[in-house]
XYZ file of C-alpha atoms in Angstrom:
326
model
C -43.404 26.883 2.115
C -39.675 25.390 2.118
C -37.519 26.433 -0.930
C -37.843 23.291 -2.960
C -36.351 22.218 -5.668
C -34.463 25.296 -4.734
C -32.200 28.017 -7.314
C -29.361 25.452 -7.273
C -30.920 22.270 -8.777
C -33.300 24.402 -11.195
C -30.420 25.680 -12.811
C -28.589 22.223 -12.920
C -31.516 20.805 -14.576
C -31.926 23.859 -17.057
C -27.939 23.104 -17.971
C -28.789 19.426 -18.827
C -31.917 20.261 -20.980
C -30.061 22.745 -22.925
C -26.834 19.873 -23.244
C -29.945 17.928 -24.767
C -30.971 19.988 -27.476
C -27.616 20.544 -28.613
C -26.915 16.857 -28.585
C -30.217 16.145 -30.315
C -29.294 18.668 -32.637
C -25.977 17.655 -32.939
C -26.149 14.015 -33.061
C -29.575 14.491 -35.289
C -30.620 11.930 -32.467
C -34.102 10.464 -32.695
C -36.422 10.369 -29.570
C -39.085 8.469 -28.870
C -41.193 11.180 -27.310
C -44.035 8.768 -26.582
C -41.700 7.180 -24.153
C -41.794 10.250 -21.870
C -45.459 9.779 -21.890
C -45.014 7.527 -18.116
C -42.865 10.057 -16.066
C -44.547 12.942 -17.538
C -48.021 11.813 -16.804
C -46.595 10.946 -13.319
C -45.136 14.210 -12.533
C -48.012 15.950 -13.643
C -50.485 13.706 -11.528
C -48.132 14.771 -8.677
C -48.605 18.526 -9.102
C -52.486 17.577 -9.303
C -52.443 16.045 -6.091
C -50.270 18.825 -4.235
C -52.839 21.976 -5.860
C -56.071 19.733 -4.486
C -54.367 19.022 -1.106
C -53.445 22.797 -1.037
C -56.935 24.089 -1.731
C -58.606 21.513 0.546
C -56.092 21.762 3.735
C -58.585 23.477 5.531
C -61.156 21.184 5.072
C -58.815 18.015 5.456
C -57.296 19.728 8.914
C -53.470 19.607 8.075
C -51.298 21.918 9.799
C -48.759 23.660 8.329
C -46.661 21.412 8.883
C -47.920 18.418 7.287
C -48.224 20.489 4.479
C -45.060 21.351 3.937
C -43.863 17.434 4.046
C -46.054 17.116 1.493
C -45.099 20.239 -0.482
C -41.659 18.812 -0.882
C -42.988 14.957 -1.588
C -45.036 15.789 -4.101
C -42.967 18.329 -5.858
C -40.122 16.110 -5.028
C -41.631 13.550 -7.131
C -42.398 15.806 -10.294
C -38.979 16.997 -10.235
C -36.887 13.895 -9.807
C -38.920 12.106 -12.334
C -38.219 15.270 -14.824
C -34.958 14.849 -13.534
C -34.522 11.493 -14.632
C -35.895 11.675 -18.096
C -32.931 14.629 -18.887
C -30.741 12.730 -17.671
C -31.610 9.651 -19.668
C -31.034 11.428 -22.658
C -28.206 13.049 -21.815
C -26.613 9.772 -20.899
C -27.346 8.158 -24.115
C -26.469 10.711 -26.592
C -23.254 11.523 -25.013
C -22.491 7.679 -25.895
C -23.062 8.436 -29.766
C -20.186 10.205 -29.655
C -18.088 6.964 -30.340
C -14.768 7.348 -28.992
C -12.506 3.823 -28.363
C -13.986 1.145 -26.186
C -11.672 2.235 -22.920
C -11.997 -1.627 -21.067
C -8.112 -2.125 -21.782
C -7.243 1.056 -20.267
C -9.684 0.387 -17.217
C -8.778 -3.458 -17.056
C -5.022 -2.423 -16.934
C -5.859 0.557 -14.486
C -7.296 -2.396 -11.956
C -3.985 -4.310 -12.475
C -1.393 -1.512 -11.822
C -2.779 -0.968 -8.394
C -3.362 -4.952 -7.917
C -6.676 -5.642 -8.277
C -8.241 -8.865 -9.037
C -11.752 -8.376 -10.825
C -11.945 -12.042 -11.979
C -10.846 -13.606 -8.155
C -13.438 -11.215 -6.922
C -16.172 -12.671 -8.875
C -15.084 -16.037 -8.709
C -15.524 -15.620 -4.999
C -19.028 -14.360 -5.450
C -19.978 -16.633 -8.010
C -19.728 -19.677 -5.629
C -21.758 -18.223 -2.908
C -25.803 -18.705 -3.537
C -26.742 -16.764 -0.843
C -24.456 -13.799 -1.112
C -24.969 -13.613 -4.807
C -28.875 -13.275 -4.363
C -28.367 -10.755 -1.735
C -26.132 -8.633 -3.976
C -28.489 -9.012 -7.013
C -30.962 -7.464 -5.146
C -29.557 -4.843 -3.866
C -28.181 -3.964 -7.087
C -31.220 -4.307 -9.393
C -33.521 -2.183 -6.084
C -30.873 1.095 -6.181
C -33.423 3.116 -7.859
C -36.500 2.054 -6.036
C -34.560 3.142 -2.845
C -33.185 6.355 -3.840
C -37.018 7.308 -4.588
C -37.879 5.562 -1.376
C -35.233 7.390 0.658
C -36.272 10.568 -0.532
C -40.014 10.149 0.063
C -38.414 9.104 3.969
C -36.827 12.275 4.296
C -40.019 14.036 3.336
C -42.091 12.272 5.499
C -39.585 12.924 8.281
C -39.577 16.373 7.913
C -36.023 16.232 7.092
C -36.671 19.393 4.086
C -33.178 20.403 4.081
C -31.856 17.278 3.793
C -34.010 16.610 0.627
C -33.146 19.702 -0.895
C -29.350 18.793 0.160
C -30.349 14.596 -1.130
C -31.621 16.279 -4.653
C -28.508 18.736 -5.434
C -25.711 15.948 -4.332
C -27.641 13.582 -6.766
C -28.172 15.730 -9.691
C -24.396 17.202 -9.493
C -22.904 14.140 -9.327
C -25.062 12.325 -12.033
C -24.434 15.123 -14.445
C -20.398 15.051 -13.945
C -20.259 11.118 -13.710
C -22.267 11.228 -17.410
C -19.978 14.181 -18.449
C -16.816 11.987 -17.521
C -18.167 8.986 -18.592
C -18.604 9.256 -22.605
C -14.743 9.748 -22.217
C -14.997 5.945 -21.427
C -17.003 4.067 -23.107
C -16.472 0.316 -21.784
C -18.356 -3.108 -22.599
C -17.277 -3.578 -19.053
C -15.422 -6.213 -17.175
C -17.299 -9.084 -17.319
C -17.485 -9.040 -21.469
C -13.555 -7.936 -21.039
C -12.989 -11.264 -19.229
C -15.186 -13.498 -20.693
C -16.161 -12.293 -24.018
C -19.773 -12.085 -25.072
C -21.355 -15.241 -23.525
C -25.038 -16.479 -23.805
C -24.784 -18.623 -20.011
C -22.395 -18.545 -17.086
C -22.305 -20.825 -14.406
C -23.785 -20.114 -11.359
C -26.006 -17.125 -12.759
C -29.716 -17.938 -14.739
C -28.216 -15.051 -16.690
C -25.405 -13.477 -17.906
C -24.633 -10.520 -15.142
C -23.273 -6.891 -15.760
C -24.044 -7.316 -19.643
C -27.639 -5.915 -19.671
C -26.085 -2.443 -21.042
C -23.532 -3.327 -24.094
C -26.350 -4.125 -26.470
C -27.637 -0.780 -26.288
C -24.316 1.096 -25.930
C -23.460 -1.270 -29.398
C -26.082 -0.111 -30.720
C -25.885 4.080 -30.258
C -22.051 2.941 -31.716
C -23.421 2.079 -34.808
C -22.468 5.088 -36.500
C -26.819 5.806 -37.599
C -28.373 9.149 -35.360
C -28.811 7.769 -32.269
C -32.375 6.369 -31.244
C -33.663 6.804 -27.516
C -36.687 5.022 -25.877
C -36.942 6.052 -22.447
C -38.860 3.280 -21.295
C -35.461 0.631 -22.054
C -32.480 2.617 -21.585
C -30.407 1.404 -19.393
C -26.993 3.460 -17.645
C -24.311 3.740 -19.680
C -21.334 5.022 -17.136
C -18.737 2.509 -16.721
C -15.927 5.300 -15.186
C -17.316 6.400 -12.663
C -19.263 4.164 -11.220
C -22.544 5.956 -10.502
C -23.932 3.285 -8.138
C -20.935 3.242 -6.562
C -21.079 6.875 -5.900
C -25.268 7.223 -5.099
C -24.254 4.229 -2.395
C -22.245 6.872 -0.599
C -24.374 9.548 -1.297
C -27.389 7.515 0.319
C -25.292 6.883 3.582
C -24.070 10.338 3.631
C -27.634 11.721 3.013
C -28.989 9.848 6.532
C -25.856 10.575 8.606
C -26.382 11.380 12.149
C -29.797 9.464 12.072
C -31.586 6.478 13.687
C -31.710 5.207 9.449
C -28.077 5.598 8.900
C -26.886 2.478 9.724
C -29.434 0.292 8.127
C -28.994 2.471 4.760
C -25.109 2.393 5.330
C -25.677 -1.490 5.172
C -27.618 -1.303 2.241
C -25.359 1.249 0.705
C -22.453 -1.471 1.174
C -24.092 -4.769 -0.357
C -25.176 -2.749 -3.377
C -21.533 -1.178 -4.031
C -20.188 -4.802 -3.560
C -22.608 -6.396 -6.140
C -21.464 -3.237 -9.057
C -18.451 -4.993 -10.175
C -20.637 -8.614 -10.682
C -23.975 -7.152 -11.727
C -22.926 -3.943 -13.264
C -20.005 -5.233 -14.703
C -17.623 -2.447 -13.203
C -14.051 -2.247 -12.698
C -13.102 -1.440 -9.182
C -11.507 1.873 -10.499
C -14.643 2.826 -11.785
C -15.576 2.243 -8.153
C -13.421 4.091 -6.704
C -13.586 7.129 -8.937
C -17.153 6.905 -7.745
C -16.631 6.914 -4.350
C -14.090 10.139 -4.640
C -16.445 12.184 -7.088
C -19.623 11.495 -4.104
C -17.031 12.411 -1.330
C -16.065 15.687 -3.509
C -19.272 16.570 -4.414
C -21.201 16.250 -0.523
C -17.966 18.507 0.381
C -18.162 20.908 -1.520
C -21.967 21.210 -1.152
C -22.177 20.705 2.481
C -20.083 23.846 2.723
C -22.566 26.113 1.321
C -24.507 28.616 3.838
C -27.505 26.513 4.186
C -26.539 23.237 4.965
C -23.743 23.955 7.657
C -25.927 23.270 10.903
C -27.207 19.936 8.899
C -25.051 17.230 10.021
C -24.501 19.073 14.059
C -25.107 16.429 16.768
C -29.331 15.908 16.290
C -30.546 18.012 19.005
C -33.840 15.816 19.651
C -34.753 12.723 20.069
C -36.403 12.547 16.761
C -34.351 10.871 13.494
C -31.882 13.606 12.480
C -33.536 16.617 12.855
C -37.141 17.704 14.519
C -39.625 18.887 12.268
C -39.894 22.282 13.356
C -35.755 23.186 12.538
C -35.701 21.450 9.535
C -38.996 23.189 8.025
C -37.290 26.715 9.704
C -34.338 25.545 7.980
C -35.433 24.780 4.440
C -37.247 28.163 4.028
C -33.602 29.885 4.066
């Protein structure tokens, strides 16, 4: 069977678990365990599947390779959802550490290099049909990710999920790391102050955050419910940076192009509907280009992203299964 989640992004996960405890400890932070009830329950339900498709393969007839796509999915699932609780938590107890808000210093980072946050907006806030477009590519990032994993596996494409899996976990856990640095309301409360309408929108966007950040600010022990905790990270942006890591993850396939597209209406809704500055943007965009570098240059993934050498999407099913068991 491929080597999935693989050394790499066990020990990245192990790393943010123990950052947990020490924050929980630290912070004397308050979970909500309940709340991991959902992801846990789903994770677990995935392993279930995989051992009763494993001990019935025979009977079911799927070859080995089959098997292994589903290997992957399944575990897949278990870990990213794992994945995401950690990382949750992580995210919102590094924001009780309350440092100054930082939207000055981001707000006047945008206007050194001479760019406009409020034109920009204007210019989307006009447009109906470009402003739904960008909502929904914004609010859907996380259903795709998931999606575009499960793709991957389904393809066959093992490496590249392995590959998909360490570029996202690396590059959450340094955006989260840099982030609490800068704490930010973000730009649309820096521009407009804390409104309850704005024309054009049925709802305030790129707000949906600052009552919770407000909140772990407070100066009590922090309180986390996993089931409404929204992102924190103004600096980097990390929907910026998963939009390049998306693109990135299905280069030199048939998919790269429409998720390329995708990619690109989601980063241009961030600074409307996540209420980012374009530095935090492009801080994002240099951390995902850093990080598939660097990781792309390990052993295993150099004959990924060769010229595909069948007429299949990427890879064919039979290299990248020989290829994720190194």
């Amino acid at each position: 069977m491929p080597d999935f989640p693989g050394r790499l992004n066990l020990c990245l996960l192990f790393s943010a678990a123990i950052l947990d405890v020490l924050l929980i400890f630290y912070l004397q932070a308050e979970i909500v365990w309940w709340s991991l009830a959902p992801m846990l329950f789903t994770a677990l339900a995935a392993i279930g599947v995989l051992r009763y498709l494993r001990a019935r393969q025979a009977v079911l007839q799927f070859s080995d390779e089959l098997m292994c796509r589903f290997d992957v999915g399944l575990k897949g699932i278990a870990f990213i959802l794992i994945c995401l609780l950690t990382l949750r938590i992580y995210n919102h107890l590094t924001m009780g550490i309350v440092l100054p808000l930082a939207d000055n210093l981001l707000d006047g980072w945008d206007n050194a290099i001479g760019l406009s946050w409020l034109s920009y907006f204007h210019f989307v806030q006009d447009k109906t049909v470009l402003k739904n477009v960008l909502q929904f590519a914004y609010i859907s990032f996380d259903a795709v990710c998931f999606l575009s994993f499960l793709v991957m596996a389904g393809m066959g494409l093992l490496l590249r999920v392995r590959f998909f899996c360490e570029v996202f976990l690396i590059t959450s856990l340094i955006a989260i790391s840099i982030g609490f640095l800068f704490p930010a309301e973000g730009a649309v409360v820096q521009h407009f102050g804390h409104l309850d309408a704005l024309p054009g929108f049925s709802e305030v966007p790129g707000v949906f955050f600052v009552e919770h950040l407000n909140a772990l600010r407070s100066g009590g022990p922090p309180n986390v419910n996993l089931l409404s905790v929204p992102g924190l990270v103004t600096f980097p942006s990390f929907h910026t940076a998963g939009g390049v890591l998306l693109a990135i993850g299905f280069l030199k396939t048939r998919l790269f192009w429409p998720v390329s597209l995708y990619s690109a209406a989601m980063i241009a809704a961030t600074p409307v509907f996540g209420g980012h500055y374009f530095v935090d943007q492009i801080a994002g965009v240099v951390l995902a280009l850093v990080v598939c570098t660097v990781v792309a240059s390990l052993p295993r993934y150099k004959v990924m992203f060769r010229k595909p050498v069948t007429a299949n999407i990427g890879f064919s099913d039979k290299d990248s299964i020989s290829l994720a068991r190194r």
